[in-house]
Coordinates of C-alpha atoms and ligand atoms in Angstrom, one line a residue:
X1 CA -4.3 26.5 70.1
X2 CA -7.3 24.2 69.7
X3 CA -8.0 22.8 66.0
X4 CA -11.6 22.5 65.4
X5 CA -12.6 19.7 63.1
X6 CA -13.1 21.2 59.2
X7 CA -16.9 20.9 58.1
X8 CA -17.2 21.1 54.5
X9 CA -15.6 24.3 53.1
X10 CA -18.4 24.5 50.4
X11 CA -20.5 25.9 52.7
X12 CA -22.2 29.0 51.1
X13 CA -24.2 29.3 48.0
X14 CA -23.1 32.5 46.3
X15 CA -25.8 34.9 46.3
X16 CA -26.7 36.4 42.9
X17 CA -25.3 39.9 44.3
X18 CA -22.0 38.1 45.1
X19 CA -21.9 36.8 41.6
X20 CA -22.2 40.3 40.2
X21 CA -19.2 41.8 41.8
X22 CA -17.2 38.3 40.3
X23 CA -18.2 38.6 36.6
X24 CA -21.0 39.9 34.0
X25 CA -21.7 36.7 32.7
X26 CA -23.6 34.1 34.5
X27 CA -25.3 32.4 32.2
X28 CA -23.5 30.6 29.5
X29 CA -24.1 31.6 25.9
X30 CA -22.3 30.6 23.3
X31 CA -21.2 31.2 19.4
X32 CA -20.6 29.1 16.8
X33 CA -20.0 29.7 12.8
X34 CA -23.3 30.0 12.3
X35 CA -24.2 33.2 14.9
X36 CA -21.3 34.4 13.5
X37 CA -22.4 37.7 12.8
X38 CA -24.0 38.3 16.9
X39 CA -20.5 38.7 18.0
X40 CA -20.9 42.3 18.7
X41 CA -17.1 43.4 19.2
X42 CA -16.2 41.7 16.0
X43 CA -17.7 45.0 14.3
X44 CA -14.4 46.3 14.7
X45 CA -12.4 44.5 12.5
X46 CA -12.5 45.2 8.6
X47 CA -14.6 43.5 6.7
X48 CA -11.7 41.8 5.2
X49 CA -10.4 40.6 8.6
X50 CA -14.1 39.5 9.2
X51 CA -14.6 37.1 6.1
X52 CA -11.2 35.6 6.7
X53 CA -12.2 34.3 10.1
X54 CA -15.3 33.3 8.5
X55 CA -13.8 31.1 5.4
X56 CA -11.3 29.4 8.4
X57 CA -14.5 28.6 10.1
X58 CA -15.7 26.6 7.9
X59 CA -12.9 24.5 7.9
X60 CA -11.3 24.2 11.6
X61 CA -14.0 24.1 14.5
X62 CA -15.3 27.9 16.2
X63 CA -17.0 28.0 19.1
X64 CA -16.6 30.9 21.5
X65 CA -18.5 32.2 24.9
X66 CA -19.5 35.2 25.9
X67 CA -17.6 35.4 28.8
X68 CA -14.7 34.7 26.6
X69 CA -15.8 37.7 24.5
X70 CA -16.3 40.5 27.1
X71 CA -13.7 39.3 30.0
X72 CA -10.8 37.6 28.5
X73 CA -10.4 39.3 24.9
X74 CA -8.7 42.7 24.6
X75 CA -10.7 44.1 21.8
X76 CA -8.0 46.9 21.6
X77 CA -5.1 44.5 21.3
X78 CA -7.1 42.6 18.3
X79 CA -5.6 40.3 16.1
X80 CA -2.8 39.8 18.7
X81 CA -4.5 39.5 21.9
X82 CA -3.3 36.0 22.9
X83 CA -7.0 34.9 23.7
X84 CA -7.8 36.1 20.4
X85 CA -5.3 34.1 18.7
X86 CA -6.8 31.0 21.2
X87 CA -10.1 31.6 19.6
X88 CA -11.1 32.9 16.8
X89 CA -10.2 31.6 13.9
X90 CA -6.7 33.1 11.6
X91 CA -6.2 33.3 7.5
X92 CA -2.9 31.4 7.8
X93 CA -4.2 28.4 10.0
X94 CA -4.9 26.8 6.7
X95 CA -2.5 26.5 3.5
X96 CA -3.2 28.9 1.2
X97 CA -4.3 26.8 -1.3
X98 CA -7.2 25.9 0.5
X99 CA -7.9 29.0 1.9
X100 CA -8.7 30.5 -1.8
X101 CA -10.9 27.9 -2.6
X102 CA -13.0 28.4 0.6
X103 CA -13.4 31.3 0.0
X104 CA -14.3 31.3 -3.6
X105 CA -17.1 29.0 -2.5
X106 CA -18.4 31.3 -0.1
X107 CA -17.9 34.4 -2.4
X108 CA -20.3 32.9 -4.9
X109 CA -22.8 31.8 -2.3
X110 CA -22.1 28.0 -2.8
X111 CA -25.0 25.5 -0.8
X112 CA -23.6 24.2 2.5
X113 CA -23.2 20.5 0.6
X114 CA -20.3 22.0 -1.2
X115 CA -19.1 23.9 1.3
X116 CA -19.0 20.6 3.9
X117 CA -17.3 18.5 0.9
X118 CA -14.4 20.7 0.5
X119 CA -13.9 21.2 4.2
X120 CA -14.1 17.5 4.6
X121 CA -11.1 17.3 1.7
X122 CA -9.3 19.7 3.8
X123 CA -9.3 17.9 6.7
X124 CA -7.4 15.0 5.5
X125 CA -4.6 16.8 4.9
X126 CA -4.5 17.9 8.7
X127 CA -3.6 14.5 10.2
X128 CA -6.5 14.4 11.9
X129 CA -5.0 11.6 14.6
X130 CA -1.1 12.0 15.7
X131 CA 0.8 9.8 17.4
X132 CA -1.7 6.8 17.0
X133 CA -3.6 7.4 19.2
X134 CA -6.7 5.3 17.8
X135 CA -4.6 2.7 16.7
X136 CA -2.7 1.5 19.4
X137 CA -3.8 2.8 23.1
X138 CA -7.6 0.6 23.2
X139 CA -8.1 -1.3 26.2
X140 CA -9.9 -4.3 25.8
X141 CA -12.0 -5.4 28.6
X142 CA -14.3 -9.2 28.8
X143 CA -13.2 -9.2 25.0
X144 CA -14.3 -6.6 24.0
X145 CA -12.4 -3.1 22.8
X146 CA -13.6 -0.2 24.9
X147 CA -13.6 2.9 22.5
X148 CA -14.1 5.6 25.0
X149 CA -10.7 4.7 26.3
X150 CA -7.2 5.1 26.2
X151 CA -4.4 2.8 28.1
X152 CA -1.0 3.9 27.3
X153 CA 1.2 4.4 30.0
X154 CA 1.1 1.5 32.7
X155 CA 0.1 3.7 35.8
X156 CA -2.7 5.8 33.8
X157 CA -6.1 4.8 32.0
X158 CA -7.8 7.7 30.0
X159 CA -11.7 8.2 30.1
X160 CA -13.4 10.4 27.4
X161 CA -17.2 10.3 29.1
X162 CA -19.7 10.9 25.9
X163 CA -21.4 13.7 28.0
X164 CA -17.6 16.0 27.9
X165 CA -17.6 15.8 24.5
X166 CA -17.7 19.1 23.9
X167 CA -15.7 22.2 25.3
X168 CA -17.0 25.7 26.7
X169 CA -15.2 27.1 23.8
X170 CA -12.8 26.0 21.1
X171 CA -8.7 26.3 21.2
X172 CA -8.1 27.2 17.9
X173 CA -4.9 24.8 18.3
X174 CA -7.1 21.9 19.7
X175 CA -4.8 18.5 18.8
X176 CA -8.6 16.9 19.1
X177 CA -9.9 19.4 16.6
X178 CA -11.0 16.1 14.2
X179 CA -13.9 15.1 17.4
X180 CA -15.5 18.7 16.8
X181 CA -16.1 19.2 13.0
X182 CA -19.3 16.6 12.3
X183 CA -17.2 13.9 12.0
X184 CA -18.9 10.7 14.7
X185 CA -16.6 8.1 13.5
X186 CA -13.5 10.1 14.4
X187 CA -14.9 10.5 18.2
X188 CA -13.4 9.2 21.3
X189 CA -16.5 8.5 23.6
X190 CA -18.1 6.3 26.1
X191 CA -21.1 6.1 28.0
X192 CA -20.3 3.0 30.1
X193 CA -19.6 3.8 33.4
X194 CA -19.9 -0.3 34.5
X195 CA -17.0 -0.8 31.8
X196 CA -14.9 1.8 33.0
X197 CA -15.1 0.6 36.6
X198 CA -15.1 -2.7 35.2
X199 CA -11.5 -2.2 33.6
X200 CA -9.7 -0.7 36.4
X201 CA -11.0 -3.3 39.7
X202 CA -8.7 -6.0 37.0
X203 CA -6.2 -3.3 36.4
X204 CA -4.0 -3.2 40.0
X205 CA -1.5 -1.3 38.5
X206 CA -3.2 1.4 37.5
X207 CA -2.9 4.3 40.0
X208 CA -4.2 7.5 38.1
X209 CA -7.9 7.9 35.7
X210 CA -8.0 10.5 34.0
X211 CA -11.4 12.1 32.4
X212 CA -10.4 13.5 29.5
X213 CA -12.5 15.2 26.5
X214 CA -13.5 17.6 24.8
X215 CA -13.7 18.7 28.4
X216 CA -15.1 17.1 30.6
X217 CA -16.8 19.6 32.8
X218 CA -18.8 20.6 30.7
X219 CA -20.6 17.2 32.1
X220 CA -23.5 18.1 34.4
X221 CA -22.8 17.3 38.4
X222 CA -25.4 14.3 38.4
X223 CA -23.0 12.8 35.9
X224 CA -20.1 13.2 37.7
X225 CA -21.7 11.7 40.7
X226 CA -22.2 8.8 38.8
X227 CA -19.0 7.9 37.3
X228 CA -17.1 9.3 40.7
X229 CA -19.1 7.5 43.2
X230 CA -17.8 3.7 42.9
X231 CA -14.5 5.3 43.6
X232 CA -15.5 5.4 47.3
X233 CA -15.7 0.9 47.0
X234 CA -12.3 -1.2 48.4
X235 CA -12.3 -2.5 44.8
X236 CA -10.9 0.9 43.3
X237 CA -8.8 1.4 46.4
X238 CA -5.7 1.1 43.9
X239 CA -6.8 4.2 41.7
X240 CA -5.4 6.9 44.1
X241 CA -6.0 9.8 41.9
X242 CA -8.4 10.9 39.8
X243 CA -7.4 13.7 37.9
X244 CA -9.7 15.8 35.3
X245 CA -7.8 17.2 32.0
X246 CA -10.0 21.0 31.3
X247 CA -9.6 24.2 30.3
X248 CA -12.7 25.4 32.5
X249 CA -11.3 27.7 34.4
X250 CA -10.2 30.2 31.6
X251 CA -13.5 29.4 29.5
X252 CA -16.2 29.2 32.0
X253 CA -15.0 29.3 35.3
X254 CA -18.8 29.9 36.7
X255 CA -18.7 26.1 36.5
X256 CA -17.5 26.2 40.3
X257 CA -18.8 29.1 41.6
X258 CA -22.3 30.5 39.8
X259 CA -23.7 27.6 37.8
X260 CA -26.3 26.0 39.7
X261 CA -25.1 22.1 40.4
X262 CA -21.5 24.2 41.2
X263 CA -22.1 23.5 44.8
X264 CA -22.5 20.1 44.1
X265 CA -19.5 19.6 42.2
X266 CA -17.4 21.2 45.3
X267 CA -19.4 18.8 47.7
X268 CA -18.3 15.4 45.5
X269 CA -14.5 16.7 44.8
X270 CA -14.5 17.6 49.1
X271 CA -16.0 13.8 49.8
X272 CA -13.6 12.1 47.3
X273 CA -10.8 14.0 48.4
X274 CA -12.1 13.5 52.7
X275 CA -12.2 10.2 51.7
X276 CA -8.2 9.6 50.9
X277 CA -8.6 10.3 47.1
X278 CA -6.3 12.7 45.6
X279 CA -8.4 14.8 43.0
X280 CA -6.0 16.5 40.5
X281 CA -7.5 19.4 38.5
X282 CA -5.6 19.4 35.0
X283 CA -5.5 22.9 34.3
X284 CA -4.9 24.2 31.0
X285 CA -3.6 27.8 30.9
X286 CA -1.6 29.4 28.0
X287 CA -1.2 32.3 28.7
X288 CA -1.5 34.4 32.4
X289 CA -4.3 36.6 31.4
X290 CA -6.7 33.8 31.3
X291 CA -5.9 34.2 35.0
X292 CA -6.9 37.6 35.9
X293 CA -10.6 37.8 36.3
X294 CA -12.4 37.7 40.0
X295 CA -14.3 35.0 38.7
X296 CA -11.6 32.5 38.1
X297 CA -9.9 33.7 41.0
X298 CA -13.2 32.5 43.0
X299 CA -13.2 29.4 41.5
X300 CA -9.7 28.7 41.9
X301 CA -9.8 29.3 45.7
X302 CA -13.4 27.4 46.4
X303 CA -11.4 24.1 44.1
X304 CA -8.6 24.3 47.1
X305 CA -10.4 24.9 49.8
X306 CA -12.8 21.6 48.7
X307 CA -9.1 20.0 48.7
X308 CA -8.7 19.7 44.9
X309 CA -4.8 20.0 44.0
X310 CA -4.4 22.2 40.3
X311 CA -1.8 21.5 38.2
X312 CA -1.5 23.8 35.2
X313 CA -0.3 22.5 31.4
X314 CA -0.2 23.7 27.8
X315 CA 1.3 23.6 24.9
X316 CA 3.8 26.2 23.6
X317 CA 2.2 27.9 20.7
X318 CA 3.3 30.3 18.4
X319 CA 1.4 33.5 18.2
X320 CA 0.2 33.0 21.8
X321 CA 2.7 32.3 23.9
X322 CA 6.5 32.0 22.2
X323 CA 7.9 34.3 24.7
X324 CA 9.9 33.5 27.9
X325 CA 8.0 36.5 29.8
X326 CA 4.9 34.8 29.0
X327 CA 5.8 31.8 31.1
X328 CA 7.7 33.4 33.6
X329 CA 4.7 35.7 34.5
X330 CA 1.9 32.7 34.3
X331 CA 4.1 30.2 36.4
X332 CA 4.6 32.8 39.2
X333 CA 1.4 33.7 39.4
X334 CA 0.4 30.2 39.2
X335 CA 2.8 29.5 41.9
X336 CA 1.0 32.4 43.8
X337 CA -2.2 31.4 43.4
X338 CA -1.4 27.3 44.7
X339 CA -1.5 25.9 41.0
X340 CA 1.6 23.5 40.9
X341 CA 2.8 24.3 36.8
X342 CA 3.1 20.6 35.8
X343 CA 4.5 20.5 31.5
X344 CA 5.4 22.6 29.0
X345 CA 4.3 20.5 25.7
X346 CA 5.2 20.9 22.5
X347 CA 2.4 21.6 20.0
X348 CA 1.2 18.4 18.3
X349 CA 2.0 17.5 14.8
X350 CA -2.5 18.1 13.6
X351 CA -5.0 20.8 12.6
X352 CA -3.3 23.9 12.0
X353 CA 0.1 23.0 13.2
X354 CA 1.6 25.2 9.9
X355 CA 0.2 28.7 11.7
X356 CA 1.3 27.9 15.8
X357 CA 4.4 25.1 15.8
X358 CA 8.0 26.2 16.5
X359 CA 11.2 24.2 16.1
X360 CA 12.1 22.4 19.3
X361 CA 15.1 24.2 19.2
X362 CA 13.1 27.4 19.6
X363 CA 11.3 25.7 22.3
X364 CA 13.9 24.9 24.2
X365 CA 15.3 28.3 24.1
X366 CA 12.0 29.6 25.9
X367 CA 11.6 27.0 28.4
X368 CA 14.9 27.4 29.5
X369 CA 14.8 31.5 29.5
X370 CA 11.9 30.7 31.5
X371 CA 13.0 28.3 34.0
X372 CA 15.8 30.5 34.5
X373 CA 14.1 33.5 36.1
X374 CA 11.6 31.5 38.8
X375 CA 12.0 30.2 42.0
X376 CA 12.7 26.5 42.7
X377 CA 8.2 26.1 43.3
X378 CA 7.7 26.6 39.0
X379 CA 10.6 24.2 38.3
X380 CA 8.1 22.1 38.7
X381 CA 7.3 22.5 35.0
X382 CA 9.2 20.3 33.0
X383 CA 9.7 20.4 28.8
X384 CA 9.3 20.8 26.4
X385 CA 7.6 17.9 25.7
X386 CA 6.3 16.2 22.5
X387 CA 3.4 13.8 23.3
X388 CA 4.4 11.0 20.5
X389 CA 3.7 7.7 19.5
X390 CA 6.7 6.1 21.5
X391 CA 6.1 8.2 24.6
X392 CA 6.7 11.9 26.1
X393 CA 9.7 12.9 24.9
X394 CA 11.2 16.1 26.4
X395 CA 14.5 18.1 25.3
X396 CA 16.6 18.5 27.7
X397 CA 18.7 20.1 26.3
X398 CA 21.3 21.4 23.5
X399 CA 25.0 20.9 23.6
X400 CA 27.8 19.6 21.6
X401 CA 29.4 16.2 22.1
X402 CA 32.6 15.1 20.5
X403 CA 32.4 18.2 18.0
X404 CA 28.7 16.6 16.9
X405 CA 25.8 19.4 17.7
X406 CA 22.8 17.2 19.5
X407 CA 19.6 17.3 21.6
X408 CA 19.7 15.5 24.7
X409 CA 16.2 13.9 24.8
X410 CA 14.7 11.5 27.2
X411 CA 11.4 9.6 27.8
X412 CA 9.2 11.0 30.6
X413 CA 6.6 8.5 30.3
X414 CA 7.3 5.7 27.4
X415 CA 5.4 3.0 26.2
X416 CA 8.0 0.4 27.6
X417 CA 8.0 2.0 31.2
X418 CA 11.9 1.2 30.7
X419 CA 12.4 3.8 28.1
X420 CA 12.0 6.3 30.7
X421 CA 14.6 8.6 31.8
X422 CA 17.8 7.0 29.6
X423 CA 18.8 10.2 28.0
X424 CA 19.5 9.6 24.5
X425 CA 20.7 11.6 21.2
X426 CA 19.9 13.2 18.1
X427 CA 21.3 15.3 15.5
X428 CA 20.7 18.8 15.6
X429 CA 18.2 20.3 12.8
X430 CA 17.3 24.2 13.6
X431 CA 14.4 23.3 11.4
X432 CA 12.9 19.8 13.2
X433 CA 9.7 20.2 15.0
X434 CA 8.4 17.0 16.1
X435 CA 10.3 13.8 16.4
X436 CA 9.5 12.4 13.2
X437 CA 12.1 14.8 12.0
X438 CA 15.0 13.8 14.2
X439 CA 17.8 11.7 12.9
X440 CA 20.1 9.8 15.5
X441 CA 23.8 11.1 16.7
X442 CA 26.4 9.9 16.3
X443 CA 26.3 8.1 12.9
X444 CA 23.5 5.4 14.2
X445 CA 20.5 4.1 11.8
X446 CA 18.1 4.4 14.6
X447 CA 17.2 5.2 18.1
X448 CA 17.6 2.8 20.5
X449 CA 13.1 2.1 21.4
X450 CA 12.9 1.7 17.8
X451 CA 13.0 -1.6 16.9
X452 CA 10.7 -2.3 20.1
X453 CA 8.3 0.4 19.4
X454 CA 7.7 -1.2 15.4
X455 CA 7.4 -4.3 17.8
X456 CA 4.4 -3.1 19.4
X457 CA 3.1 -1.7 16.4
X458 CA 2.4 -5.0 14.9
X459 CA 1.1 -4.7 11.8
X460 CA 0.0 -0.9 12.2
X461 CA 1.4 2.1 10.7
X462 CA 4.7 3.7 12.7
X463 CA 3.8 6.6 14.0
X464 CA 5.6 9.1 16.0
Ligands
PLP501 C1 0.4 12.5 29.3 C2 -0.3 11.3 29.3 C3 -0.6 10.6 30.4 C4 -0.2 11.0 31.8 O1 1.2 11.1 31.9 P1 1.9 11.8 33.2 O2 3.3 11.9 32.9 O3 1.7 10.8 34.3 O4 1.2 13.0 33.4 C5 -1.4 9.4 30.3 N1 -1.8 8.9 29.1 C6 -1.5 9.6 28.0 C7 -2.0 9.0 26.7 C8 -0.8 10.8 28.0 O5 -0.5 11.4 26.9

């Protein structure tokens, strides 16, 4: 058998015709609160249904494509489609307290200055920035803080580039929900390529960037080539993966096959990868029919064959996914399809956390129900996992010890890279649903990072 040598494998630009057969939407158009009324299929709720999405609107960010709208919504399995829930906007994502007194406004016709005072109100009682991540993750590079930057974990620096500030539509869960409502000062972004590259050449030990967001592929090809390029230089030798956190392949998976610098894209990922980089596509799926269409079943397949490696991650939400069969059906399919199913997280204490969180115990009971029924490939998945202050801590389980009930917990990535992997206790609580709530086993005052963790905090708040 001979084995010729690969040419690219992004070799043929999809003819219009081609594109028809993948998906009815080429061209990206999108909704926000304002067009509000264009969304055609929205006719078929009750007017009642409608101006509840509306008030919530004006509080927690909407924005929604139209490929979201006619290929991944089941208008007859409205309001519990799953994609539904992921989108549009629900009466009990805000308390409702503040729900009435949207509305009122908007029932009386107030002016949008009123309207943009109360929401603002309401946003500070949705903790607009868990697990400090403002606070205490800046890197500081030549003496300077660099604000489009996070550096938490040893081995990996995140990149929020300003042009991926946005996203091709809006998870009504978003634990970044606070970038997307008006508010600049509460934005993660940076422009400066030269810092970023800067950073890591004086940063050996860091192995992994990831571009973060919004998401960031909604960023235009020529400005990928620009912050992806120095990569190729012996200085950055060290950063051996580049991975890119996005949920474009369920909102606008055209990026890699119809839209027009798609080509392009492929082309950069295939030389990055050709030239000993690994390129590690975040994925973000919650639920498996996010999976289904042609389209992102094209774009999947031209990402591999250009030599990216997806990995697929979400939170478990309530309303959307809080059922075993759910995960059992998106990891083998994932499995199917080459995706490698990388965490299960637990959905972050922010935004409208009262309508989608669970209690961990709950979340353990579905990961593991899960986990049970799939081959060894999806136990690649691990979780739950709460993305905190301290670290990722996942629950490993639920047992009893010495008569006490507990969660076995452990870091998975910690602030001290020590933490990691030292399982450790806490009382059960049927209700607790972050870590804030857990109280140590065993009749101890604290947890054993603690004291350490205040440590780092310095003179900042605690925060878990
Ligand atoms: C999850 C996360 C990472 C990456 O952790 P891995 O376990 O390597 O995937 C890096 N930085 C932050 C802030 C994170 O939350």
């Amino acid at each position: 058998m001979t084995v010729t040598m690969q040419e690219s494998a992004v070799t043929q630009d999809k003819s219009l015709a081609d594109a028809q057969a993948l998906t009815q939407v080429t061209r990206y158009k999108v909704y926000t609160q304002r067009q509000f009324d264009k969304i055609e299929p929205l006719k078929r709720l009750s007017p009642e249904q409608r101006f509840e999405i509306e008030v919530v609107a004006n509080v927690l960010p909407f924005r929604v494509n139209e490929y979201v709208i006619q290929e991944l919504i089941n208008w007859d399995n409205v309001p519990n489609d799953p994609v539904f829930q992921l989108t549009f906007p629900q009466r009990g994502m805000i308390a409702p307290e503040d729900y009435d007194r949207m509305a009122d406004l908007i029932k009386r016709g107030a002016d949008r200055k009123e309207i943009t005072q109360l929401a603002s109100e309401i946003h500070g009682y949705l903790n607009p920035h868990p697990a400090g991540q403002q606070e205490m993750n800046v890197p500081v590079f030549e003496g300077e803080p660099l604000g489009g930057m996070q550096h938490k974990y040893r081995e990996t620096v995140l990149f929020f580039p300003s042009q991926g500030q946005v996203c091709h539509s809006y998870c009504t869960f978003c634990f970044r929900w606070a970038q997307f409502v008006g508010n600049t000062e509460l934005r993660f972004a940076s422009h400066e390529a030269e810092k970023l590259h800067g950073y890591l050449k004086n940063e050996p030990e860091v192995t992994d960037l990831l571009f973060t967001g919004g998401d960031p592929m909604v960023m235009r090809t020529r400005h990928w080539e620009n912050y992806l390029e120095p990569f190729l230089t012996p200085e950055l030798d060290h950063v051996q993966t580049i991975r890119i956190g996005t949920k474009s392949l369920t909102f606008w998976p055209q990026r890699y096959v119809t839209d027009e610098d798609a080509d392009d894209l492929l082309r950069l990922l295939e030389k990055l990868v050709k030239h000993g980089k690994h390129i590690a596509l975040m994925a973000h799926f919650n639920h498996w029919q996010e999976m289904q269409t042609p389209i992102v079943r094209e774009a999947i397949r031209r990402l591999r064959d250009a030599g990216v490696v997806i990995r697929a991650q979400a939170p478990l939400i309530n309303h959307i996914n809080n059922d075993p069969d759910v995960w059992v059906r998106m990891w083998r399919e994932q499995v199917q399809l080459g995706i490698i199913p990388y965490y299960m997280f637990v959905e972050r204490d922010t935004g409208a956390k009262r309508y989608f969180e669970l209690p961990l115990a709950r979340t353990h009971e579905v990961y593991q129900k899960a986990i049970q029924q799939v081959s060894g490939l999806a136990r690649t998945a691990r979780g739950p996992s709460m993305s905190a202050g301290p670290g990722k801590v996942e629950i490993q389980g639920i047992t009893e010890i010495q008569g006490e009930k507990v969660f076995v917990l452990r870091f998975i990535q910690g602030r001290n890279p020590d933490w990691v992997q030292r399982p450790f206790f806490a009382k059960y609580d049927p209700e607790a649903t972050w870590l804030n709530d857990l109280k140590p086993a065993f009749g101890e005052d604290k947890f054993f990072f603690e004291d350490e963790y205040a440590q780092m905090a310095g003179d900042g708040k605690i925060i878990y």
